[in-house]
Each structure stands twice: as C-alpha cells, then as structure tokens.
Tab-separated table of C-alpha atoms and ligand atoms in Angstrom:
chain	number	residue	atom	x	y	z
U	1	MET	CA	17.974	58.742	-107.811
U	2	VAL	CA	21.724	58.208	-107.268
U	3	ASP	CA	24.039	61.116	-107.915
U	4	THR	CA	27.440	62.184	-106.633
U	5	ALA	CA	28.998	64.955	-104.534
U	6	THR	CA	32.645	65.963	-104.779
U	7	LEU	CA	34.663	66.821	-101.705
U	8	VAL	CA	38.025	68.505	-102.272
U	9	VAL	CA	40.528	67.953	-99.438
U	10	ASP	CA	44.115	69.225	-99.790
U	11	GLY	CA	43.503	69.494	-103.521
U	12	LYS	CA	42.356	65.851	-103.796
U	13	GLU	CA	38.847	65.299	-105.193
U	14	ILE	CA	36.798	62.701	-103.322
U	15	THR	CA	33.597	61.540	-105.022
U	16	LEU	CA	30.752	60.567	-102.679
U	17	GLU	CA	27.459	58.888	-103.589
U	18	VAL	CA	24.272	60.953	-103.134
U	19	SER	CA	20.989	59.047	-102.950
U	20	SER	CA	17.389	60.189	-102.671
U	21	PRO	CA	14.891	58.895	-100.091
U	22	SER	CA	11.197	58.368	-100.814
U	23	GLU	CA	10.518	61.506	-98.720
U	24	GLY	CA	12.850	64.181	-97.328
U	25	GLN	CA	16.482	65.185	-97.693
U	26	ASP	CA	18.998	63.558	-100.070
U	27	VAL	CA	21.799	61.740	-98.232
U	28	ILE	CA	25.530	61.756	-98.927
U	29	ASN	CA	27.207	58.430	-98.160
U	30	VAL	CA	30.397	59.328	-96.266
U	31	ALA	CA	31.291	55.781	-95.162
U	32	SER	CA	34.281	55.655	-97.532
U	33	LEU	CA	35.908	58.761	-95.995
U	34	VAL	CA	37.719	56.606	-93.408
U	35	ASN	CA	39.676	55.140	-96.358
U	36	GLU	CA	40.791	58.715	-97.137
U	37	GLY	CA	41.955	59.156	-93.515
U	38	LEU	CA	38.996	61.426	-92.767
U	39	PHE	CA	36.035	61.381	-90.357
U	40	THR	CA	32.904	63.539	-90.466
U	41	PHE	CA	32.228	65.503	-87.284
U	42	ASP	CA	28.575	65.894	-86.207
U	43	PRO	CA	28.045	65.887	-82.401
U	44	GLY	CA	24.367	65.300	-81.623
U	45	PHE	CA	23.947	63.944	-85.166
U	46	LEU	CA	22.262	67.155	-86.357
U	47	SER	CA	23.073	66.339	-90.008
U	48	THR	CA	23.495	62.578	-89.805
U	49	ALA	CA	21.196	59.847	-91.123
U	50	SER	CA	22.164	56.821	-89.026
U	51	CYS	CA	20.186	54.228	-90.985
U	52	GLU	CA	17.605	53.567	-93.651
U	53	SER	CA	14.079	53.080	-92.349
U	54	THR	CA	10.608	52.596	-93.812
U	55	LEU	CA	8.643	53.075	-90.598
U	56	THR	CA	8.237	56.781	-89.900
U	57	TYR	CA	8.930	60.058	-91.645
U	58	ILE	CA	8.960	63.543	-90.110
U	59	ASP	CA	8.980	66.766	-92.108
U	60	GLY	CA	10.025	69.216	-89.403
U	61	ASP	CA	9.379	72.308	-91.521
U	62	GLN	CA	5.868	71.198	-92.488
U	63	GLY	CA	5.042	69.757	-89.056
U	64	LYS	CA	4.287	66.439	-90.778
U	65	LEU	CA	4.512	62.956	-89.206
U	66	LEU	CA	3.819	59.812	-91.253
U	67	HIS	CA	3.796	56.188	-90.129
U	68	ARG	CA	4.259	53.913	-93.171
U	69	GLY	CA	2.907	56.839	-95.231
U	70	TYR	CA	-0.218	57.501	-93.136
U	71	SER	CA	-0.460	60.915	-91.410
U	72	ILE	CA	-0.600	61.017	-87.625
U	73	GLU	CA	-3.741	63.162	-87.878
U	74	GLN	CA	-5.608	60.461	-89.861
U	75	LEU	CA	-4.294	57.683	-87.632
U	76	ALA	CA	-5.286	59.612	-84.489
U	77	GLU	CA	-8.780	60.174	-85.875
U	78	LYS	CA	-9.439	56.784	-87.485
U	79	SER	CA	-7.078	54.158	-86.044
U	80	ASN	CA	-6.017	52.898	-82.627
U	81	TYR	CA	-2.830	51.823	-80.905
U	82	MET	CA	-3.077	48.092	-81.612
U	83	GLU	CA	-3.701	48.741	-85.320
U	84	LEU	CA	-0.731	51.144	-85.436
U	85	CYS	CA	1.450	48.487	-83.770
U	86	TYR	CA	0.487	46.078	-86.559
U	87	LEU	CA	1.159	48.756	-89.215
U	88	LEU	CA	4.607	49.535	-87.805
U	89	LEU	CA	5.570	45.866	-87.532
U	90	ARG	CA	4.016	44.513	-90.734
U	91	GLY	CA	4.081	47.571	-93.033
U	92	GLU	CA	0.426	47.616	-94.084
U	93	LEU	CA	-2.926	48.296	-92.392
U	94	PRO	CA	-4.380	44.921	-91.357
U	95	ALA	CA	-7.539	43.287	-92.672
U	96	GLN	CA	-10.137	42.704	-89.955
U	97	SER	CA	-9.027	39.061	-89.471
U	98	GLU	CA	-5.322	40.006	-89.397
U	99	LEU	CA	-5.952	42.596	-86.692
U	100	ALA	CA	-8.068	40.146	-84.680
U	101	ASN	CA	-5.303	37.508	-84.867
U	102	PHE	CA	-2.665	40.081	-83.868
U	103	ILE	CA	-4.695	41.228	-80.858
U	104	ALA	CA	-5.313	37.585	-79.872
U	105	ALA	CA	-1.559	36.908	-80.074
U	106	VAL	CA	-0.868	39.895	-77.808
U	107	GLU	CA	-3.545	38.795	-75.335
U	108	LYS	CA	-1.984	35.295	-75.252
U	109	GLU	CA	1.287	36.832	-74.026
U	110	THR	CA	-0.202	38.753	-71.109
U	111	VAL	CA	1.045	36.274	-68.490
U	112	VAL	CA	4.070	37.861	-66.817
U	113	HIS	CA	6.623	36.050	-64.630
U	114	GLU	CA	5.412	36.306	-61.045
U	115	GLN	CA	9.023	37.064	-60.097
U	116	LEU	CA	8.535	40.483	-61.774
U	117	VAL	CA	6.026	41.309	-59.044
U	118	ASP	CA	8.510	40.098	-56.407
U	119	ILE	CA	11.253	42.273	-57.934
U	120	CYS	CA	8.950	45.291	-57.959
U	121	SER	CA	7.997	44.723	-54.318
U	122	THR	CA	11.650	45.234	-53.319
U	123	PHE	CA	11.599	48.907	-54.377
U	124	PRO	CA	11.370	51.264	-51.386
U	125	PRO	CA	8.612	53.917	-51.345
U	126	GLY	CA	9.576	56.963	-53.429
U	127	SER	CA	11.465	54.894	-56.035
U	128	HIS	CA	11.104	56.529	-59.461
U	129	PRO	CA	8.668	54.604	-61.693
U	130	MET	CA	10.962	54.840	-64.747
U	131	GLY	CA	13.753	53.168	-62.809
U	132	MET	CA	11.311	50.478	-61.681
U	133	LEU	CA	9.963	49.895	-65.206
U	134	GLY	CA	13.449	49.683	-66.677
U	135	THR	CA	14.402	47.130	-64.033
U	136	LEU	CA	11.405	44.922	-64.775
U	137	VAL	CA	12.027	45.021	-68.545
U	138	SER	CA	15.694	44.305	-67.983
U	139	ALA	CA	14.636	41.363	-65.808
U	140	MET	CA	12.657	40.071	-68.795
U	141	SER	CA	15.991	39.808	-70.624
U	142	ALA	CA	17.121	37.451	-67.853
U	143	PHE	CA	13.957	35.380	-68.087
U	144	TYR	CA	13.733	35.237	-71.884
U	145	HIS	CA	17.160	34.374	-73.232
U	146	ASP	CA	17.447	30.601	-73.521
U	147	GLY	CA	17.210	29.539	-77.162
U	148	LEU	CA	16.451	33.112	-78.289
U	149	ASP	CA	17.555	33.401	-81.916
U	150	ILE	CA	17.129	36.999	-83.067
U	151	ASN	CA	17.923	35.959	-86.640
U	152	ASP	CA	14.676	33.992	-86.765
U	153	PRO	CA	11.967	36.418	-87.971
U	154	ASP	CA	9.234	34.440	-86.216
U	155	GLN	CA	11.105	34.687	-82.911
U	156	ARG	CA	11.607	38.431	-83.477
U	157	MET	CA	7.875	38.870	-83.992
U	158	GLN	CA	7.242	36.792	-80.854
U	159	VAL	CA	9.537	39.126	-78.887
U	160	ALA	CA	7.637	42.132	-80.277
U	161	ILE	CA	4.251	40.710	-79.335
U	162	ARG	CA	5.454	39.686	-75.868
U	163	LEU	CA	6.824	43.178	-75.171
U	164	LEU	CA	3.647	44.867	-76.419
U	165	ALA	CA	1.693	42.552	-74.122
U	166	GLN	CA	3.860	42.687	-71.025
U	167	ILE	CA	5.231	46.231	-70.821
U	168	PRO	CA	1.816	47.743	-69.971
U	169	ILE	CA	1.378	45.028	-67.350
U	170	CYS	CA	4.816	45.813	-65.913
U	171	ALA	CA	3.801	49.494	-65.984
U	172	ALA	CA	0.621	48.705	-64.047
U	173	ILE	CA	2.556	46.566	-61.524
U	174	VAL	CA	4.892	49.540	-61.013
U	175	PHE	CA	1.921	51.934	-60.690
U	176	ARG	CA	0.154	49.818	-58.074
U	177	HIS	CA	3.399	49.461	-56.109
U	178	HIS	CA	4.086	53.206	-56.445
U	179	MET	CA	0.568	54.033	-55.211
U	180	GLN	CA	0.745	51.247	-52.588
U	181	LYS	CA	-2.438	49.708	-53.956
U	182	GLU	CA	-3.375	46.037	-54.286
U	183	ARG	CA	-3.193	44.736	-57.868
U	184	VAL	CA	-6.299	43.662	-59.768
U	185	ASP	CA	-6.424	40.700	-62.144
U	186	LEU	CA	-6.411	40.951	-65.898
U	187	ARG	CA	-9.962	40.909	-67.204
U	188	PRO	CA	-10.503	38.791	-70.362
U	189	GLY	CA	-12.111	40.441	-73.366
U	190	LEU	CA	-11.061	44.029	-72.658
U	191	SER	CA	-9.376	46.049	-75.409
U	192	TYR	CA	-5.694	46.930	-75.013
U	193	ALA	CA	-6.340	50.395	-73.594
U	194	ASP	CA	-9.340	49.268	-71.504
U	195	GLN	CA	-7.221	46.498	-69.987
U	196	PHE	CA	-4.435	48.949	-69.160
U	197	TYR	CA	-6.916	51.428	-67.689
U	198	HIS	CA	-8.425	48.578	-65.620
U	199	LEU	CA	-5.035	47.346	-64.364
U	200	MET	CA	-4.057	50.891	-63.427
U	201	PHE	CA	-7.180	52.412	-61.905
U	202	SER	CA	-9.799	49.756	-61.061
U	203	GLU	CA	-10.556	49.429	-57.384
U	204	SER	CA	-11.850	45.865	-57.926
U	205	ASN	CA	-11.845	43.215	-60.631
U	206	ASP	CA	-15.269	44.239	-61.901
U	207	SER	CA	-14.867	48.036	-61.802
U	208	GLU	CA	-16.238	49.901	-64.819
U	209	VAL	CA	-13.704	51.237	-67.375
U	210	ASP	CA	-14.537	54.776	-68.496
U	211	PRO	CA	-14.521	54.603	-72.342
U	212	ILE	CA	-13.584	58.265	-72.863
U	213	LEU	CA	-10.660	58.130	-70.442
U	214	SER	CA	-9.485	54.781	-71.797
U	215	LYS	CA	-9.703	56.172	-75.344
U	216	ALA	CA	-7.548	59.087	-74.197
U	217	LEU	CA	-4.871	56.641	-73.058
U	218	ASP	CA	-5.096	54.820	-76.389
U	219	GLN	CA	-4.599	58.167	-78.173
U	220	ILE	CA	-1.577	58.950	-76.030
U	221	PHE	CA	-0.043	55.542	-76.817
U	222	LEU	CA	-0.757	56.040	-80.530
U	223	LEU	CA	0.725	59.556	-80.594
U	224	HIS	CA	3.899	58.423	-78.850
U	225	ALA	CA	4.361	55.156	-80.775
U	226	ASP	CA	7.312	55.980	-83.031
U	227	HIS	CA	9.320	59.007	-84.071
U	228	GLU	CA	12.234	58.215	-86.415
U	229	GLN	CA	15.701	57.977	-84.832
U	230	ASN	CA	15.064	59.950	-81.606
U	231	ALA	CA	17.501	59.480	-78.727
U	232	SER	CA	15.805	56.440	-77.170
U	233	THR	CA	15.156	54.701	-80.489
U	234	SER	CA	18.758	55.312	-81.552
U	235	THR	CA	19.779	53.795	-78.209
U	236	VAL	CA	17.708	50.678	-78.905
U	237	ARG	CA	19.302	50.360	-82.358
U	238	LEU	CA	22.843	50.877	-81.061
U	239	VAL	CA	22.443	48.315	-78.277
U	240	GLY	CA	20.708	45.977	-80.759
U	241	SER	CA	23.633	46.319	-83.171
U	242	THR	CA	25.758	44.278	-80.717
U	243	ASP	CA	23.310	41.328	-81.161
U	244	ALA	CA	22.141	42.011	-77.589
U	245	ASN	CA	19.041	40.487	-76.044
U	246	PRO	CA	16.063	42.545	-77.360
U	247	TYR	CA	14.507	42.945	-73.899
U	248	GLY	CA	17.799	44.477	-72.793
U	249	CYS	CA	17.673	46.797	-75.834
U	250	ILE	CA	14.243	48.034	-74.798
U	251	ALA	CA	15.407	48.497	-71.184
U	252	ALA	CA	18.186	50.720	-72.584
U	253	GLY	CA	15.583	52.683	-74.539
U	254	ILE	CA	13.604	53.214	-71.323
U	255	ALA	CA	16.707	54.618	-69.616
U	256	ALA	CA	17.287	57.038	-72.506
U	257	LEU	CA	13.642	58.142	-72.652
U	258	TRP	CA	13.714	59.047	-68.945
U	259	GLY	CA	15.938	62.071	-69.554
U	260	PRO	CA	14.139	65.440	-69.115
U	261	SER	CA	15.403	66.593	-72.522
U	262	HIS	CA	13.579	63.648	-74.070
U	263	GLY	CA	10.606	61.708	-72.737
U	264	GLY	CA	11.041	63.074	-69.210
U	265	ALA	CA	9.875	66.458	-70.493
U	266	ASN	CA	6.213	65.674	-69.802
U	267	GLU	CA	7.052	65.384	-66.107
U	268	GLY	CA	9.226	68.498	-66.520
U	269	VAL	CA	6.319	70.538	-67.905
U	270	LEU	CA	4.225	70.003	-64.776
U	271	LYS	CA	7.183	70.744	-62.496
U	272	MET	CA	7.839	73.932	-64.482
U	273	ILE	CA	4.186	75.048	-64.330
U	274	ALA	CA	4.070	74.348	-60.592
U	275	GLU	CA	7.201	76.503	-60.175
U	276	ILE	CA	5.682	79.307	-62.277
U	277	GLY	CA	2.565	79.004	-60.137
U	278	ASP	CA	0.661	81.935	-61.594
U	279	GLU	CA	0.175	83.502	-65.035
U	280	SER	CA	1.588	86.785	-63.701
U	281	ARG	CA	4.975	85.073	-63.241
U	282	ILE	CA	5.232	83.797	-66.810
U	283	PRO	CA	7.237	86.815	-68.159
U	284	GLN	CA	10.041	86.267	-65.640
U	285	TYR	CA	10.299	82.594	-66.674
U	286	ILE	CA	10.302	83.493	-70.366
U	287	LYS	CA	13.194	85.826	-69.512
U	288	LYS	CA	15.049	82.993	-67.711
U	289	ALA	CA	14.495	80.688	-70.685
U	290	LYS	CA	16.058	83.260	-73.026
U	291	ASP	CA	19.109	83.787	-70.812
U	292	ARG	CA	21.952	81.682	-72.210
U	293	ASP	CA	23.614	81.665	-68.796
U	294	ASP	CA	20.500	80.205	-67.187
U	295	PRO	CA	19.998	76.433	-67.732
U	296	PHE	CA	16.201	76.899	-67.438
U	297	ARG	CA	14.291	75.858	-70.560
U	298	ILE	CA	10.573	75.997	-71.305
U	299	MET	CA	9.850	72.273	-70.929
U	300	GLY	CA	7.654	70.868	-73.673
U	301	PHE	CA	8.971	73.494	-76.077
U	302	GLY	CA	11.374	73.075	-78.979
U	303	HIS	CA	12.427	70.028	-80.913
U	304	ARG	CA	15.461	68.730	-82.795
U	305	VAL	CA	13.398	68.115	-85.915
U	306	TYR	CA	10.113	70.054	-85.689
U	307	LYS	CA	10.689	73.702	-86.574
U	308	ASN	CA	6.937	74.065	-86.807
U	309	PHE	CA	4.055	72.871	-84.627
U	310	ASP	CA	4.529	69.228	-83.492
U	311	PRO	CA	1.416	67.645	-85.091
U	312	ARG	CA	1.101	65.366	-82.078
U	313	ALA	CA	0.787	68.372	-79.767
U	314	ALA	CA	-2.356	69.490	-81.593
U	315	CYS	CA	-3.854	65.973	-81.277
U	316	VAL	CA	-2.914	65.768	-77.578
U	317	ARG	CA	-4.463	69.170	-76.956
U	318	ALA	CA	-7.760	67.997	-78.502
U	319	THR	CA	-7.690	64.862	-76.344
U	320	CYS	CA	-6.894	67.069	-73.355
U	321	ASN	CA	-10.140	68.986	-73.877
U	322	ASP	CA	-12.111	65.700	-74.138
U	323	VAL	CA	-10.666	64.408	-70.863
U	324	LEU	CA	-11.217	67.674	-68.970
U	325	ASP	CA	-14.792	67.875	-70.298
U	326	ARG	CA	-15.454	64.238	-69.307
U	327	LEU	CA	-14.100	64.877	-65.828
U	328	GLY	CA	-16.029	68.121	-65.562
U	329	ILE	CA	-12.840	70.088	-65.017
U	330	LYS	CA	-13.413	73.679	-66.104
U	331	ASP	CA	-10.647	76.263	-66.511
U	332	ASP	CA	-8.011	73.879	-65.216
U	333	PRO	CA	-5.403	76.244	-63.714
U	334	ILE	CA	-2.514	74.128	-65.013
U	335	LEU	CA	-3.930	74.124	-68.554
U	336	GLU	CA	-4.623	77.879	-68.344
U	337	ILE	CA	-1.015	78.597	-67.381
U	338	ALA	CA	0.181	76.224	-70.147
U	339	LYS	CA	-1.984	77.937	-72.784
U	340	THR	CA	-0.898	81.436	-71.703
U	341	LEU	CA	2.753	80.367	-71.598
U	342	ALA	CA	2.483	78.914	-75.129
U	343	LYS	CA	0.779	82.102	-76.395
U	344	ILE	CA	3.341	84.476	-74.866
U	345	ALA	CA	6.278	82.350	-76.010
U	346	ARG	CA	4.953	82.047	-79.558
U	347	GLU	CA	4.694	85.873	-79.775
U	348	ASP	CA	8.266	86.377	-78.512
U	349	GLU	CA	10.995	87.056	-81.078
U	350	TYR	CA	13.428	84.661	-79.318
U	351	PHE	CA	11.095	81.689	-79.820
U	352	ILE	CA	9.952	82.797	-83.267
U	353	GLU	CA	13.461	83.173	-84.713
U	354	ARG	CA	14.535	79.848	-83.207
U	355	ARG	CA	11.327	78.222	-84.504
U	356	LEU	CA	10.462	76.844	-81.067
U	357	TYR	CA	6.937	75.417	-80.767
U	358	PRO	CA	5.140	73.275	-78.188
U	359	ASN	CA	6.019	69.598	-78.653
U	360	VAL	CA	4.085	66.453	-77.804
U	361	ASP	CA	5.045	66.716	-74.142
U	362	PHE	CA	3.652	70.202	-73.606
U	363	TYR	CA	0.004	69.202	-73.119
U	364	SER	CA	0.231	65.462	-72.421
U	365	GLY	CA	1.025	66.080	-68.767
U	366	VAL	CA	-2.235	67.991	-68.305
U	367	ILE	CA	-4.217	64.932	-69.426
U	368	LEU	CA	-2.210	62.479	-67.352
U	369	ARG	CA	-2.562	64.672	-64.268
U	370	ALA	CA	-6.335	64.922	-64.845
U	371	LEU	CA	-6.444	61.098	-65.038
U	372	GLY	CA	-4.941	61.008	-61.559
U	373	ILE	CA	-1.509	59.851	-62.696
U	374	PRO	CA	1.327	61.255	-60.540
U	375	GLN	CA	3.762	63.343	-62.576
U	376	ASP	CA	6.785	61.146	-61.840
U	377	TYR	CA	4.844	58.385	-63.638
U	378	PHE	CA	4.113	60.394	-66.834
U	379	THR	CA	7.141	59.112	-68.748
U	380	VAL	CA	6.089	55.517	-68.045
U	381	ILE	CA	2.988	56.211	-70.152
U	382	PHE	CA	5.253	57.578	-72.889
U	383	ALA	CA	7.384	54.404	-72.643
U	384	VAL	CA	4.340	52.132	-72.977
U	385	GLY	CA	3.376	53.905	-76.221
U	386	ARG	CA	6.940	54.047	-77.568
U	387	THR	CA	7.440	50.302	-77.092
U	388	ALA	CA	5.784	49.834	-80.489
U	389	GLY	CA	8.373	52.027	-82.217
U	390	TRP	CA	11.353	50.718	-80.316
U	391	ILE	CA	10.615	47.075	-81.094
U	392	ALA	CA	9.549	47.765	-84.703
U	393	GLN	CA	12.785	49.694	-85.320
U	394	TRP	CA	14.822	46.898	-83.727
U	395	HIS	CA	12.968	44.313	-85.838
U	396	GLU	CA	13.603	46.363	-88.996
U	397	MET	CA	17.303	46.752	-88.180
U	398	VAL	CA	17.822	43.015	-87.590
U	399	SER	CA	15.724	42.118	-90.658
U	400	ASP	CA	17.776	44.414	-92.920
U	401	GLY	CA	21.179	43.350	-91.607
U	402	TYR	CA	23.500	45.713	-89.727
U	403	LYS	CA	27.045	46.408	-88.596
U	404	ILE	CA	27.860	47.002	-84.954
U	405	GLY	CA	27.483	50.727	-84.250
U	406	ARG	CA	30.915	52.119	-83.513
U	407	PRO	CA	31.218	55.938	-83.946
U	408	ARG	CA	34.695	57.491	-84.046
U	409	GLN	CA	35.738	60.798	-82.421
U	410	LYS	CA	37.732	63.980	-82.807
U	411	TYR	CA	40.561	63.419	-80.304
U	412	THR	CA	41.703	66.599	-78.568
U	413	GLY	CA	43.596	65.044	-75.659
U	414	PRO	CA	47.380	65.046	-75.018
U	415	ARG	CA	49.675	63.852	-77.810
U	416	GLN	CA	51.769	60.711	-77.054
U	417	ARG	CA	54.173	61.228	-74.138
U	418	ASP	CA	56.387	59.027	-71.905
U	419	TYR	CA	55.485	57.771	-68.462
U	420	VAL	CA	57.101	59.699	-65.571
U	421	ALA	CA	58.031	57.837	-62.355
U	422	ILE	CA	56.197	59.209	-59.337
U	423	ASP	CA	59.396	60.465	-57.678
U	424	GLN	CA	60.172	62.439	-60.865
U	425	ARG	CA	56.841	64.260	-60.972
U	426	SER	CA	56.639	67.898	-59.941
L	501	SDX	C1	10.903	64.558	-77.173
L	501	SDX	O1	13.713	63.611	-81.111
L	501	SDX	C2	12.491	63.275	-80.922
L	501	SDX	O2	11.784	62.879	-81.820
L	501	SDX	C3	11.997	63.379	-79.473
L	501	SDX	C4	10.512	63.194	-79.244
L	501	SDX	C5	10.065	61.781	-79.550
L	501	SDX	O3	8.866	61.588	-79.828
L	501	SDX	O4	10.917	60.844	-79.426
L	501	SDX	O5	9.771	64.102	-80.032
L	501	SDX	C6	10.154	63.415	-77.767
L	501	SDX	O6	11.941	64.339	-76.644
L	501	SDX	C7	10.385	65.961	-77.366
L	501	SDX	C8	11.321	67.034	-76.748
L	501	SDX	C9	11.078	67.056	-75.233
L	501	SDX	N1	12.092	67.923	-74.568
L	501	SDX	C10	11.734	69.123	-74.092
L	501	SDX	O7	10.627	69.643	-74.235
L	501	SDX	C11	12.832	69.806	-73.288
L	501	SDX	C12	12.912	71.286	-73.697
L	501	SDX	N2	13.424	71.386	-75.081
L	501	SDX	C13	14.832	71.601	-75.273
L	501	SDX	O8	15.652	70.964	-74.330
L	501	SDX	C14	15.254	71.405	-76.737
L	501	SDX	O9	14.341	72.091	-77.499
L	501	SDX	C15	15.424	70.013	-77.306
L	501	SDX	C16	16.349	69.186	-76.476
L	501	SDX	C17	14.102	69.338	-77.404
L	501	SDX	C18	16.002	70.159	-78.703
L	501	SDX	O10	17.267	70.661	-78.562
L	501	SDX	P1	18.200	70.951	-79.836
L	501	SDX	O11	17.607	70.522	-81.102
L	501	SDX	O12	19.542	70.446	-79.495
L	501	SDX	O13	18.127	72.503	-79.928
L	501	SDX	P2	19.196	73.450	-79.314
L	501	SDX	O14	19.455	73.066	-77.894
L	501	SDX	O15	20.349	73.505	-80.259
L	501	SDX	O16	18.394	74.829	-79.295
L	501	SDX	C19	18.541	75.797	-80.333
L	501	SDX	C20	18.323	77.157	-79.654
L	501	SDX	C21	19.274	77.378	-78.472
L	501	SDX	O17	19.414	78.752	-78.307
L	501	SDX	P3	20.737	79.491	-78.968
L	501	SDX	O18	21.950	78.696	-78.549
L	501	SDX	O19	20.481	79.465	-80.466
L	501	SDX	O20	20.705	80.901	-78.396
L	501	SDX	O21	16.999	77.179	-79.107
L	501	SDX	C22	17.099	77.305	-77.685
L	501	SDX	C23	18.484	76.869	-77.303
L	501	SDX	O22	18.894	77.484	-76.081
L	501	SDX	N3	16.073	76.420	-77.109
L	501	SDX	C24	15.284	76.745	-76.094
L	501	SDX	C25	14.438	75.641	-75.899
L	501	SDX	N4	14.748	74.684	-76.776
L	501	SDX	C26	15.762	75.177	-77.530
L	501	SDX	N5	15.218	77.861	-75.320
L	501	SDX	C27	14.273	77.850	-74.346
L	501	SDX	N6	13.412	76.821	-74.089
L	501	SDX	C28	13.482	75.718	-74.860
L	501	SDX	N7	12.660	74.701	-74.604
C-alpha cells in the first residue's frame, strides 16, 4: 500500500510517501526533505529504516524472528546452519541436491592461504581473538582483490561461499594460536559444524567429534546467523556502499561486533557473573544496573528491538541444558547465578517498565564455557555464525543497487568566524 503523510513546517505543507512492508511498521520516505532544506534527526537510528531487505524480520513486541518467512524456532528445531546459509543467500529452502551442491561448493573453498597462518603466528600471547580474526579476514581482502568484480552476481556468490568456508578455518587458526596448540588438518567428509569442532578441539587428526557438542555449535551458528540491520550488519552495508572489497566489509563487521554493547556481550556476561561471584550479591548488582550514574549494565539483558523475550535466548537456553547434560555438569554455578539474576531482574519494576529481557548473549556464554572455549573467544563464535547474515545482506545490497551511505548531521559547533593571528590571541 502507498499512502502519504503531510508535514507542516513554517506553515508549508510537505507531502511524504508512506509505504507498507510485507511485515511490520509502515515507513515514511523522508529522502526528499533535503530539497526542502530539512534533515531528520535520529541518533542511533531508533526510528530509521536504512534499507529495504527480504532476509530477516524481527517483531520486537512479539519476540518474533523470521528468516525469509521461517521462524527461528522452526529453523532451530528442523534446519541447520548450512541450510540457513543457503536460505539467506538464495531466498528459498534448498532441494536435497541444491543443498548438497552448496555444501560441496563450500567444502571446495576450504583451502586458506598459508600466509594467514604466518600472519596469525605473529600475534603475541594474550592478543584478543577478535582482533586476530579481523586481521585475518582483512588480509583476505589483500589476497582476493585482483579481477574481483562485485557487480557480477556469480563472483558475489563465490565471495559468499569462500567466506563461509574460510572464516571458521581462520577462527580455528586463531583458536589454536590463542591456546598455543598445534593445528590439525581438515578432515574430508565432515559436516560444517563437525569440521569446525574438529579443527578447534581435536587433539589429533583422527579424534572423535562429539555429535551433541558439535550440534550445539551448529545451533549457535544458526541462532546468530542474521538479525536485520544490527550495528555490525549496518557497518558491513555502509562499508559495502563505497564499492569496497567485500572481505574488507566483513572485517569491518567483525570490528563492530566486538563491542561489548553488541556481540561482545557474551564475553561480558561471563565477566559480569564472575564479578558477582555469588547469588547473595545479585541484589547489589541489580541496584548498580538501575543507577543512572553507574555505567554498569546487566550484560546479556535488553535489546534495541526486542521488548519481549529474545526468541534466540530460549533456543540457546535449551541447547545449554543439552550441553551441560552431555558433559555431566550438574547445577553449574555460572548457570545458577545467571538463572537467578534473570529471575530477580524480570521481577523488578525497573526492568519490567523498560521491557528488558535476556537476549541471545545471556546464556550462550554458559554453553561456550562448558565447551572449554575461553571467554575472550566467545565473540569469535558469534562472528562465525553472523558471517552468513553479513555476506547475504551485502549480496542483497549490491544486487538491488545502492547509493553510497552518507548521513548528514545537526551541526552545533561555532558559527563562521575569522582566523586570529597567534600574537593576537588572548
Ligand atoms: C546484540 O541489534 C541487534 O540485533 C543486536 C543483536 C544481534 O543479533 O545482532 O541482537 C546482538 O548485540 C544483543 C545485545 C547485546 N548487548 C548487551 O547485552 C549489553 C547490555 N544491553 C544494553 O547495553 C542495551 O540494552 C542495548 C545496547 C542492548 C540496547 O540499548 P538501547 O536500545 O540503546 O536501549 P537504551 O540504552 O536506550 O536503554 C533504555 C533504558 C535505559 O534506561 P533509562 O535511560 O530509560 O533510565 O533501559 C536501560 C537504559 O539504561 N537499560 C539497561 C540495560 N539495557 C538498557 N539497564 C540495565 N541493564 C541493561 N542491560
């Protein structure tokens, strides 16, 4: 449906086009306001739709997340990460043969430049894994640039498949370096998640892959795959809008995801729980979180869009129980503190009136810790999963055509004034 909205400024009526999406809020096209000498002002883009997209839809009030129309709950129960990658990139669930060909194409791209290993070996002990991963992916932009034509859809799909193939390998190279462990070789015939689990944890080339733990990783990748125009995805689109090298766009997305307000929150949750230390100390931390003068926030809580339970958090929590059961971990103290914290917070007026719920990061750290992943590596796992969304969003943007992203500003600096010679200054 296309309708109009009328804005009256200084008595002048300005008619703006209103259009309806297939799901969600109507949008008012304000692009023509610059011709009226006006800008809109929306720091943090709280009310701004930056693009059209067909990939993912979130209904924050309903706690609903759809990928190409399929609910995250159904995908988590019935699908897997590779199939979701295909769905995000191609728009439809694949036939058996299409999925097999897609997986074969990804497996064909699993040969990384040996120089990536050399680059990783230069990082001193204690280097943060997200910085290392971003460096390796940025290095891919140096390796893969000759003859790259992003306007060729086949080349764009090749970039997507190469990134899906090589980012988990880069992540495993980083992990082995971070843990000061020898690498193992890729093992032919393993599924995507089994291969990643093998590259990360196997002590030798023929070590067994635990199917329940590998499935947990696949779930985590699937649940983190895409999420509309979040900060890191918007970063990928903005960098991509300059016609930049797509590997460089993804490296920029990795840098944005690292922030503790975004993908770094999973690491932040474990740090927060370690600082709380005991359930008896939870009330004092709830009090800190409510104090506007205290920068402390309950990590893993709240969301720009979800004003209800993050549907991914419920899926992650179920996976969490599977992993802890498989590992024979009973009454995990970290999980107990997390559950009590969530319960107390959800009964507190401050969190209720602000509609603050646990988000995807709140429980994911418990699983990753149980898998033996160090907490400064948690966001790398998030980045591996989100690669699907980043590259699918980039592919969609380039396919649809785009203008370079160039926001304006509300200038509040000094008005024009004349230069004063240094010997004239007071
Ligand atoms: C991810 O966008 C995405 O889709 C992101 C993501 C994805 O998949 O890409 O879902 C992944 O980034 C999840 C979010 C992970 N971050 C955290 O868990 C960090 C803790 N959360 C907060 O920093 C915060 O909730 C944000 C950053 C997530 C959202 O911030 P907003 O939307 O800008 O909300 P806000 O800061 O305007 O908060 C509104 C009110 C404020 O209080 P008042 O000024 O009204 O008094 O709620 C308060 C905030 O102080 N608040 C919190 C809180 N989050 C918001 N108070 C205590 N603890 C919190 N966690």
